[in-house]
Coordinates of C-alpha atoms in Angstrom, one line a residue:
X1 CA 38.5 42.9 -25.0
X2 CA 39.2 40.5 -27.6
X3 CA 36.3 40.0 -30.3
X4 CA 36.4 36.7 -29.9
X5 CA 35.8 36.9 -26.3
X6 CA 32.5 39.0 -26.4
X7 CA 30.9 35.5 -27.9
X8 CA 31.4 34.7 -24.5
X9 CA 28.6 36.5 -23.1
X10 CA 26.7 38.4 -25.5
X11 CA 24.2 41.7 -25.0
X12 CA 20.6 40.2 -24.2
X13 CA 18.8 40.3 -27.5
X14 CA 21.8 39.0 -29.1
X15 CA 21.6 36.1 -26.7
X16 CA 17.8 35.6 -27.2
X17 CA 18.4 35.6 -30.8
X18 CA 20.9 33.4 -30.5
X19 CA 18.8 30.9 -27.9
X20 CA 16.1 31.2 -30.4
X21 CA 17.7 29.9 -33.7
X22 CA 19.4 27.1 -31.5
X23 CA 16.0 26.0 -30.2
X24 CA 14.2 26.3 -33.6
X25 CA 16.9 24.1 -35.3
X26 CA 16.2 21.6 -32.6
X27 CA 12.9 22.0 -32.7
X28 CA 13.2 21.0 -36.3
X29 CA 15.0 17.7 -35.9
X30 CA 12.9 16.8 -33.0
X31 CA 9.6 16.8 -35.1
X32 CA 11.1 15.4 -38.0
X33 CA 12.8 12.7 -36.1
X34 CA 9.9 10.0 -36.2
X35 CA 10.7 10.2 -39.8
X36 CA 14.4 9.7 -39.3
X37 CA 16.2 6.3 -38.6
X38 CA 16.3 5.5 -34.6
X39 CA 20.4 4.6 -35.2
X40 CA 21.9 6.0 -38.2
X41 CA 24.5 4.5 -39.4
X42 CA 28.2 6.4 -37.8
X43 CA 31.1 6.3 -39.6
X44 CA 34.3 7.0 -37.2
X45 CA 36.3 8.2 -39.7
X46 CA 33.7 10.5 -41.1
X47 CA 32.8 12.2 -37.6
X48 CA 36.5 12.6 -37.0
X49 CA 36.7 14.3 -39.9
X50 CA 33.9 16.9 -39.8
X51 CA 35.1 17.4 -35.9
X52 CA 38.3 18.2 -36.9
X53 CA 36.8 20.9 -39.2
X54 CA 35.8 22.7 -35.8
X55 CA 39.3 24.8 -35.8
X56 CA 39.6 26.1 -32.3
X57 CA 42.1 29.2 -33.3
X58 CA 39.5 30.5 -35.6
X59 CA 36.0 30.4 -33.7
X60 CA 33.0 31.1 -35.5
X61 CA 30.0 32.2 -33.9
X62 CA 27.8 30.4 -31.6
X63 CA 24.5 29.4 -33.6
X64 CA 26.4 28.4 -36.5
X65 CA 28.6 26.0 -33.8
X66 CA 25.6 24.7 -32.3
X67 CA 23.8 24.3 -35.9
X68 CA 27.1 22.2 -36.8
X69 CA 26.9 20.3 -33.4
X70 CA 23.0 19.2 -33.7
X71 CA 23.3 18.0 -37.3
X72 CA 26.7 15.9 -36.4
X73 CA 24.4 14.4 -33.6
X74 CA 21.3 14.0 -36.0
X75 CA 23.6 11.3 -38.0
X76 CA 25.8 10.1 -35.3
X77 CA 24.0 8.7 -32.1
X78 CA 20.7 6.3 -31.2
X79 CA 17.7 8.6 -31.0
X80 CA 16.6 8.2 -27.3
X81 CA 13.7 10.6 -28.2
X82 CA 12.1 8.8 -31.3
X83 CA 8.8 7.0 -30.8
X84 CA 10.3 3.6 -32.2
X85 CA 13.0 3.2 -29.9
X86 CA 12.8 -0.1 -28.3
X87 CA 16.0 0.2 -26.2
X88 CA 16.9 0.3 -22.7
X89 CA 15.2 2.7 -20.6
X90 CA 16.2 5.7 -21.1
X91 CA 13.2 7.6 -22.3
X92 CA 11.7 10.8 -24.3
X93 CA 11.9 13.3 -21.9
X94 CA 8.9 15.3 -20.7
X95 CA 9.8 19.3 -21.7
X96 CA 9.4 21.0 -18.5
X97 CA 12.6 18.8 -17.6
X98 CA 14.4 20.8 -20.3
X99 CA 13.4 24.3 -19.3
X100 CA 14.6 23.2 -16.2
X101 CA 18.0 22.3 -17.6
X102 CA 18.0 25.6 -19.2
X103 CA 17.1 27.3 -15.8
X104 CA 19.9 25.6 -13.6
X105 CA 22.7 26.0 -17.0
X106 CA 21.5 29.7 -16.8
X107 CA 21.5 30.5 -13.0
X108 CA 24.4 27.7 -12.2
X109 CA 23.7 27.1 -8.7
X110 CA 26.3 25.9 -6.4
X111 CA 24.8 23.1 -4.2
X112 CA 27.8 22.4 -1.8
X113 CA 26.0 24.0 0.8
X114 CA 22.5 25.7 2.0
X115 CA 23.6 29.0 2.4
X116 CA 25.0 29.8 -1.1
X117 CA 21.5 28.0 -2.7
X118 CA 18.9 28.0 0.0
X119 CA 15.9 27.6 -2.9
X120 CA 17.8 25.0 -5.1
X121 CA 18.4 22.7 -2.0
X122 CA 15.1 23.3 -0.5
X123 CA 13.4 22.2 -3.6
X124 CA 15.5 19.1 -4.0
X125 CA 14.5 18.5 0.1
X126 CA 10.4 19.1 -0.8
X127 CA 11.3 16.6 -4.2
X128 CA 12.9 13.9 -1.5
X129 CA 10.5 13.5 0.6
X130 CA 8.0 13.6 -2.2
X131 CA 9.0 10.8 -4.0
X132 CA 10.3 8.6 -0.6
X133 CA 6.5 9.1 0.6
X134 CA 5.0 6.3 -1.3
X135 CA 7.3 4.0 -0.7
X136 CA 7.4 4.5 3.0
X137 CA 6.7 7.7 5.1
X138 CA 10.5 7.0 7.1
X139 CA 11.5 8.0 3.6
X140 CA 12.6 11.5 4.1
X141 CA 16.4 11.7 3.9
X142 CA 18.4 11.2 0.8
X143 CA 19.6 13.0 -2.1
X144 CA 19.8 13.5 -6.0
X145 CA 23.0 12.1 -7.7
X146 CA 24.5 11.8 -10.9
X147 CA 22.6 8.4 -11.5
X148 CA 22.2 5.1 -10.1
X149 CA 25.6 3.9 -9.4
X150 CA 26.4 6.6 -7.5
X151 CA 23.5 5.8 -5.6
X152 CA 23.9 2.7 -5.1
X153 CA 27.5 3.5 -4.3
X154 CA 25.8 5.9 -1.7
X155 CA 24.0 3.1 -0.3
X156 CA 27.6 0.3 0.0
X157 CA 28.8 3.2 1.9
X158 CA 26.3 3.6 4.2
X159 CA 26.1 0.1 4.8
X160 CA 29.5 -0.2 5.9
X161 CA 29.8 2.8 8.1
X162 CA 26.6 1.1 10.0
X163 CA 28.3 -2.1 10.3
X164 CA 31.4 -0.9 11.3
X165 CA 32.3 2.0 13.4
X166 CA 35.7 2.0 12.7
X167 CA 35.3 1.4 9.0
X168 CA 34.7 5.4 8.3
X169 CA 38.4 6.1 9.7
X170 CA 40.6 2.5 9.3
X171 CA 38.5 1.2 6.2
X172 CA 37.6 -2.5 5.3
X173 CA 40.7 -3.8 7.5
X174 CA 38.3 -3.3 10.5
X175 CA 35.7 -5.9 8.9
X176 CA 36.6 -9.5 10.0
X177 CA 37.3 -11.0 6.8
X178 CA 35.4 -9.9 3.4
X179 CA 33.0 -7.2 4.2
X180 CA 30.5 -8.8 1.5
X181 CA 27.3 -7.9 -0.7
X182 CA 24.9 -9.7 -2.3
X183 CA 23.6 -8.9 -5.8
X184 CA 21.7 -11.0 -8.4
X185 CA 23.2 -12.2 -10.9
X186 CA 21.0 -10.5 -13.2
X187 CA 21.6 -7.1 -11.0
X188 CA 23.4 -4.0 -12.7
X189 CA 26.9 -4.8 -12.4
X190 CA 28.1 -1.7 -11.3
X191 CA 28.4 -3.4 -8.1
X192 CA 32.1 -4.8 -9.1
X193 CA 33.0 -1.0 -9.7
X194 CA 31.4 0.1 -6.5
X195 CA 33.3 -2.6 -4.4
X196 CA 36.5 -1.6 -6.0
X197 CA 36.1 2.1 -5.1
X198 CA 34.3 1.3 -1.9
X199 CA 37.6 -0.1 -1.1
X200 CA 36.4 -3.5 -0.1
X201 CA 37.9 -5.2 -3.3
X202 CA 35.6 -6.9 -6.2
X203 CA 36.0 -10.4 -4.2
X204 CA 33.9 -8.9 -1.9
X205 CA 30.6 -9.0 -4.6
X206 CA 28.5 -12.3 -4.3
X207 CA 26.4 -12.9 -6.9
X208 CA 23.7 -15.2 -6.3
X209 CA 21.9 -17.2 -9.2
X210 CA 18.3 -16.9 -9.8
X211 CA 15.6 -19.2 -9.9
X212 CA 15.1 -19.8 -13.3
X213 CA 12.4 -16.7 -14.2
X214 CA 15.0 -13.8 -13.6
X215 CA 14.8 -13.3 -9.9
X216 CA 17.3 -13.8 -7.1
X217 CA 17.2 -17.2 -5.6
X218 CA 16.7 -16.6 -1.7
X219 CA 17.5 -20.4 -1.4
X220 CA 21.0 -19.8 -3.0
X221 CA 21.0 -15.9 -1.3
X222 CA 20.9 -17.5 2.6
X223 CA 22.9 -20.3 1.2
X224 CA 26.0 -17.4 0.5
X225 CA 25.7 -15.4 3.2
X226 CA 25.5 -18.6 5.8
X227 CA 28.9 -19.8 3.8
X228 CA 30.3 -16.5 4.2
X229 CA 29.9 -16.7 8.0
X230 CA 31.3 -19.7 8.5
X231 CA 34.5 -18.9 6.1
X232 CA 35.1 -15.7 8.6
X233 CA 33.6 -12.9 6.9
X234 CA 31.3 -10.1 7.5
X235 CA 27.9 -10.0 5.3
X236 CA 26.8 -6.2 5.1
X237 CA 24.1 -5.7 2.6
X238 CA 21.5 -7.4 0.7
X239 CA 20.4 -5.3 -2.7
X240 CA 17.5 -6.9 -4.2
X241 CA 16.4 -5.4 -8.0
X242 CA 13.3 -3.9 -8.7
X243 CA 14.1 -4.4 -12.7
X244 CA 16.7 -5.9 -13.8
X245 CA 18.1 -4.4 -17.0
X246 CA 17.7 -7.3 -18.9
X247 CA 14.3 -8.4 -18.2
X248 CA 12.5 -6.4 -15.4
X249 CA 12.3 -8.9 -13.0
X250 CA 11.7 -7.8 -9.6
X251 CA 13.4 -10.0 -6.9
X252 CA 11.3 -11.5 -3.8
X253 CA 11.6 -8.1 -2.0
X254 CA 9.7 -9.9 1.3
X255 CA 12.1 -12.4 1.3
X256 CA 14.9 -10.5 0.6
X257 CA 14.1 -7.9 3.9
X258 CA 13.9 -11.1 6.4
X259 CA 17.0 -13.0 5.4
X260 CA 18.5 -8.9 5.9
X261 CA 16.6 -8.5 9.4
X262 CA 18.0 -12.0 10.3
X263 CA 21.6 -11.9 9.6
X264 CA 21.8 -7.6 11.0
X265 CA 22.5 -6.8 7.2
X266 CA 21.5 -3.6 5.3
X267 CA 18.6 -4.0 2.8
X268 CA 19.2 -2.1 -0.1
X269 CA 16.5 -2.2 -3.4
X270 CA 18.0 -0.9 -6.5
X271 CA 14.8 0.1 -8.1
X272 CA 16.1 2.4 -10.6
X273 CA 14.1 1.8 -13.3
X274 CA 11.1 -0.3 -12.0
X275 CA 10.7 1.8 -8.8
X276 CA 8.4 3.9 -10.8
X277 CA 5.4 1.8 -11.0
X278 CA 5.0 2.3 -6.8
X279 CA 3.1 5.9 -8.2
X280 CA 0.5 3.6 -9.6
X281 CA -1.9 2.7 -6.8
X282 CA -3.0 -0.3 -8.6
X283 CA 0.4 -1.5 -9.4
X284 CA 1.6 -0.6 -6.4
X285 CA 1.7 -4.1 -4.7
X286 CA 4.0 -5.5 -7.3
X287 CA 6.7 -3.8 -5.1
X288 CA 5.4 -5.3 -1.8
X289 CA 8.6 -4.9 0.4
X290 CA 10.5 -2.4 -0.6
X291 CA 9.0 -0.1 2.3
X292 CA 11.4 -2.4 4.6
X293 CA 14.2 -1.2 2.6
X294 CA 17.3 1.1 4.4
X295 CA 17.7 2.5 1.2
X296 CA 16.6 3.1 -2.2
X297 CA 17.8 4.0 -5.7
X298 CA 15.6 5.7 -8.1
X299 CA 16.9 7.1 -11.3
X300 CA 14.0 10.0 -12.6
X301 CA 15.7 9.9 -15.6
X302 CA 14.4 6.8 -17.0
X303 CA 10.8 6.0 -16.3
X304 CA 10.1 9.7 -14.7
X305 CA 11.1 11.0 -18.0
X306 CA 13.5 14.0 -17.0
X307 CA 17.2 14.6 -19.3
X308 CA 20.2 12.8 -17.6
X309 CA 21.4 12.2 -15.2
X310 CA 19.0 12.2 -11.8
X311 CA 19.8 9.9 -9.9
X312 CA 18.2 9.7 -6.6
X313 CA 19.5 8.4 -3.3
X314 CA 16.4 7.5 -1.1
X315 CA 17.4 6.7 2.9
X316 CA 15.4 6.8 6.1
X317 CA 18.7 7.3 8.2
X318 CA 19.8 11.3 7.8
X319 CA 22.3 11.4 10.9
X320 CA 24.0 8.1 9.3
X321 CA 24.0 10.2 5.8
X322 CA 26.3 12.5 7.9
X323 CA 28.4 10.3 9.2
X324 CA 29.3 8.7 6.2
X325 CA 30.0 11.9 4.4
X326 CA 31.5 14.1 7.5
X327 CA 33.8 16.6 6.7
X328 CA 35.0 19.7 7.3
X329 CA 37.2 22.6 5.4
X330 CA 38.1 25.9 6.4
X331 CA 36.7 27.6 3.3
X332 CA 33.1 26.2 3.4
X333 CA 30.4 27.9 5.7
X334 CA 30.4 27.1 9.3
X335 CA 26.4 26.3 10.6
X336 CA 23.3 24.0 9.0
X337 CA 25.6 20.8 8.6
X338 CA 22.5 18.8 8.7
X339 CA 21.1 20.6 5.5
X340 CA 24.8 21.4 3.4
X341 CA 24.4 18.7 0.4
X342 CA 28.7 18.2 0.5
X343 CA 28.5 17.1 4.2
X344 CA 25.9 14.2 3.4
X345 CA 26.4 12.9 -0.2
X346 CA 29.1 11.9 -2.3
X347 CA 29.7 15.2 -4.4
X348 CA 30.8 18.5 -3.4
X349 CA 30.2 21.1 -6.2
X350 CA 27.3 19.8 -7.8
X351 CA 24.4 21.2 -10.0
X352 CA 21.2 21.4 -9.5
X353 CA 19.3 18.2 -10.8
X354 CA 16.6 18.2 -8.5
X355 CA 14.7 21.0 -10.7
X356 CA 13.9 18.7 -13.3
X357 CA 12.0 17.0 -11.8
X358 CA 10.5 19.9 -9.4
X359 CA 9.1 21.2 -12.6
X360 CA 8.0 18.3 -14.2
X361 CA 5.8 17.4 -11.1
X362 CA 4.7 20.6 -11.0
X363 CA 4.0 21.1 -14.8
X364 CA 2.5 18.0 -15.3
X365 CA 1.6 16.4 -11.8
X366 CA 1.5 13.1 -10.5
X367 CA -1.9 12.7 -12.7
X368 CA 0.4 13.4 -15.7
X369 CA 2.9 10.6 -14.4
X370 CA 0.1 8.0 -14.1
X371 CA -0.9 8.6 -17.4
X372 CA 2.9 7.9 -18.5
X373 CA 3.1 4.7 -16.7
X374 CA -0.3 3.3 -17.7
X375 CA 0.1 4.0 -21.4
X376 CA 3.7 2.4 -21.3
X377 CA 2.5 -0.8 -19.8
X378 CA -1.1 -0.9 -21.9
X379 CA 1.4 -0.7 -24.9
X380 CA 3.6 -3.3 -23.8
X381 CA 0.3 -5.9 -23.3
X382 CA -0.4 -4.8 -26.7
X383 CA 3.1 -5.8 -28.3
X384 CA 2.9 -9.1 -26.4
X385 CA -0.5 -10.4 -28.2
X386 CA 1.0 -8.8 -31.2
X387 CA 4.2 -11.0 -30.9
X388 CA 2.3 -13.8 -29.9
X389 CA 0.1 -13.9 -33.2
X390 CA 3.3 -13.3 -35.5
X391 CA 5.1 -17.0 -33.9
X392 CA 7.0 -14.9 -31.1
X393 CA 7.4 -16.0 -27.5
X394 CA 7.3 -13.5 -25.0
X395 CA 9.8 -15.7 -22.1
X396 CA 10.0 -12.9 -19.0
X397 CA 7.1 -12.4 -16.4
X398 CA 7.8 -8.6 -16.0
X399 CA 5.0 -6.5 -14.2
X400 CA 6.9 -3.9 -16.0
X401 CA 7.2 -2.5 -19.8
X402 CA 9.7 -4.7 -20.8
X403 CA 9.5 -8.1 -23.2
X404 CA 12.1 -10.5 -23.5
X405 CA 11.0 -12.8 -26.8
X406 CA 12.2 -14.9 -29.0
X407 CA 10.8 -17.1 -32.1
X408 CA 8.8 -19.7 -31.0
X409 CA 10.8 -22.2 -33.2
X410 CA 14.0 -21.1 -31.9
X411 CA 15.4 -21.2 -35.2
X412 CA 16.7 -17.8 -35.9
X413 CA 20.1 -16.4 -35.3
X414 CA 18.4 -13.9 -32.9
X415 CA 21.6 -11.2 -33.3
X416 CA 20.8 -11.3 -37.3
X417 CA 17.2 -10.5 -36.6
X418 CA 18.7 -7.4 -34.3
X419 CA 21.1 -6.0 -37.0
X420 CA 18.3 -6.5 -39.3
X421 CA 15.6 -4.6 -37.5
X422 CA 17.9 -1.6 -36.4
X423 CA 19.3 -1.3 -40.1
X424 CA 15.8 -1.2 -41.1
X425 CA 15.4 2.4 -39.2
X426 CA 11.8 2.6 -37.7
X427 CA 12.4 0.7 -34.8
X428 CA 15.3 -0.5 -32.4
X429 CA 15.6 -3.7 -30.8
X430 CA 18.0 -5.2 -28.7
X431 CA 19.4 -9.1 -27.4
X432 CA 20.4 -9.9 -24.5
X433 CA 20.9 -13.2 -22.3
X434 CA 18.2 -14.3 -19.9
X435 CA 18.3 -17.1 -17.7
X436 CA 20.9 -18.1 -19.6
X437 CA 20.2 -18.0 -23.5
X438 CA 19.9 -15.8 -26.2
X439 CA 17.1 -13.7 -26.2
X440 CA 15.3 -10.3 -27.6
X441 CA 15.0 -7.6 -25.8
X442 CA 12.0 -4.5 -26.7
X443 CA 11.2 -1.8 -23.3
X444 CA 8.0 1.0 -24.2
X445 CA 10.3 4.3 -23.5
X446 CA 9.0 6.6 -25.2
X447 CA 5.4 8.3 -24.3
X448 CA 5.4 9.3 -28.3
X449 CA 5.6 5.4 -29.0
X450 CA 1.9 5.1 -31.0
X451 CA 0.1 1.7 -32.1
X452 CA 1.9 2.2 -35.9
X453 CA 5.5 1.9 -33.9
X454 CA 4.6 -1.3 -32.5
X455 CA 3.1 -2.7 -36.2
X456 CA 6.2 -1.1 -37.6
X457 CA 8.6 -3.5 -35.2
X458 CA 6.3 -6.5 -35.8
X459 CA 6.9 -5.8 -39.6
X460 CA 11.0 -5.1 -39.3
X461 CA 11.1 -8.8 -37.5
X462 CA 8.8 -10.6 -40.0
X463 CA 11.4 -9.2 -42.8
X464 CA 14.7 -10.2 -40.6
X465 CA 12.6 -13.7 -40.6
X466 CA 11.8 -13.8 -43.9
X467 CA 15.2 -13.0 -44.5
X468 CA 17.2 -16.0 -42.6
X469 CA 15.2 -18.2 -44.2
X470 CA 15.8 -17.2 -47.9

């Protein structure tokens, strides 16, 4: 055997040692990192460079590899995981979600079917019907995916093989005219990729204007789909947002489900982010609706806190998962069709997400969850009033942790004030448009995100003000 090769898989206290110094180096950079800038400044040259030191005909071992890899990433990449990231909402992660990425890398589970991971997909089936239960007990079919496009793309499917019994085998040629969905126009606009690989064609996405505060218009949503009808084509599926990237507006869910129930469409709620806040009893309303929904997207990998991706695929409709995703091969495991993960989701070979967060529930409970959610909002009413008495203008009405500001003035160059802030280092900011203007943008992500964090942004934009008006 080559001496390379027994790198591959050492004897088990070399490994150990070798896991050890890895996680102590990380270890390292992770408590020192509220001391480190949230976005160092990259340099493409300079990372091509030192990756092209990494000479692939001479290997060197594997903690000196991995020691290389985490410093290169140290310097080179937005620090998800530091207390004054501001960003979008992907969060620090909770650490049983690690161990349970170090489990599954480990163990590598196949989940193409039950019999070759009968635990694995069991626990992902306990984690479904888990999470579906507060947002409606018909909640119990679904699956995890690779994040939220997917599942949304899950759910475009779906809604076309219910509206079209012919569309499964003959595609969108069986639909009388456009097959066409409705989206906001402040929705994730992955939908123009999912039409495209949906095979219905980007024409086929409607995007309907809001009402002025971030929310789908229904006025202008019955408005589309009554044109549409009268033009000659088919309206499928409503998806309404339950927090919108920019802003974290929730669109009028109730609203949403009737004009659905009374044009025989599917009523979707991409609530990847936002869907979170239904585990808060006291919150719970703000989602009023949603248990109307066909389906639902979750992503656990933003407000639940677990490493990317997890996307979950939430459905009351198992037997219509199966006939979307019906298939059969010679070399896959006859029996249990109704519980083999290939035959009703998107992926075949797939890993197991699920156990991040299985563990994380079970480390830290739903308790521990509430206490997540709560403290990200109570720090987001605490950034308003502190924007508010520094001359900022919080513009959204998110029940979420999200603030869309500005100055009240409006006489900063607003994408200044961003470069300024993130080249300061302790926090990170970013603009985007809402309801049609410039604006900035801070989400609570991180449950390490302290009091000083917030006094530290309110400092970085009185300096970027200061600045512009030197």
């Amino acid at each position: 055997m080559s001496d390379n090769f027994t790198r591959a898989w050492p004897s088990k206290s070399d490994r150990l040692r070798q896991q050890n110094a890895v996680a102590e180096r990380i270890g390292d950079v992770l408590e020192l990192l509220k001391h480190e800038p949230v976005a160092p400044q990259a340099d493409v040259e300079a990372i091509r460079a030192s990756l092209r030191e990494f000479d692939f005909d001479h290997p060197i071992g594997t903690v000196l590899a991995a020691e290389k890899v985490v410093e290169l990433m140290k310097g080179g990449m937005v620090h998800m995981m530091h207390p004054g990231y501001f960003g979008l909402f992907n969060p620090t992660i909770v650490f049983p979600g690690i161990i349970a990425d170090i489990i599954t890398a480990s163990l590598n589970p196949q989940l193409a079917v039950w019999s070759h991971a009968a635990v694995p997909v069991e626990i992902e089936r306990r984690v479904i019907q888990e999470v579906g239960a507060p947002f409606d007990q018909e909640f119990k079919a679904g699956h995890f995916t690779s994040g939220g496009a997917e599942a949304n793309n899950t759910a475009v499917l779906l809604a076309l093989t219910r509206a079209n019994t012919r569309f499964a085998e003959e595609g969108a040629k069986t639909f009388k005219g456009l097959p066409c969905l409705y989206v906001s126009a402040e929705s994730h606009l992955a939908w123009h990729k999912i039409a495209h690989q949906s095979g219905i064609g980007r024409a086929a996405v409607r995007l309907v204007d809001t009402d002025g505060t971030g929310r789908m218009d229904v006025t202008y949503l019955t408005r589309a789909v009554e044109e549409d009808r009268s033009a000659g084509n088919t309206p499928v599926f409503i998806a309404a947002t339950a927090g919108t990237t920019n802003a974290g507006m929730i669109d009028p869910l109730i609203e949403c489900a009737n004009i659905a129930e009374q044009f025989g469409m599917w009523f979707h709620v991409d609530a990847a982010w936002g869907g979170a806040i239904r585990f808060l009893p006291e919150h719970s309303a703000v989602l009023n609706g949603i248990q109307r929904a066909n389906s639902i997207t979750l992503d656990a990998h933003k407000w639940l806190a677990v490493p990317m991706g997890a996307g979950i695929l939430l459905c009351k409709d198992n037997d219509l998962l199966g006939e979307t995703f019906r298939v059969t091969a010679s070399y896959m495991p006859e029996g249990l069709a109704s519980l083999n993960p290939y035959t009703h989701s998107m992926q075949w070979s797939r890993r197991f997400i699920g156990l991040k967060l299985f563990l994380s529930l079970a480390t830290i409970g739903w308790e521990g969850y509430r206490y997540l959610l709560r403290n990200a909002l109570t720090l987001s009413a605490r950034l308003t009033a502190l924007l508010d008495e520094n001359g900022w203008s919080v513009v959204n009405d998110s029940p979420l942790a999200v603030l869309c500001f500005e100055d009240t003035d409006r006489a900063l160059d607003l994408e200044q004030v961003v470069a300024s802030v993130v080249a300061d280092g302790r926090t990170w900011i970013s603009s985007v448009k809402f309801e049609g203007r410039r604006v900035l943008r801070a989400c609570i992500t991180s449950h390490h995100t302290e009091e000083e964090n917030l006094t530290d942004l309110i400092s970085a934009l009185e300096a970027a003000r200061v600045e512009q008006m030197m």
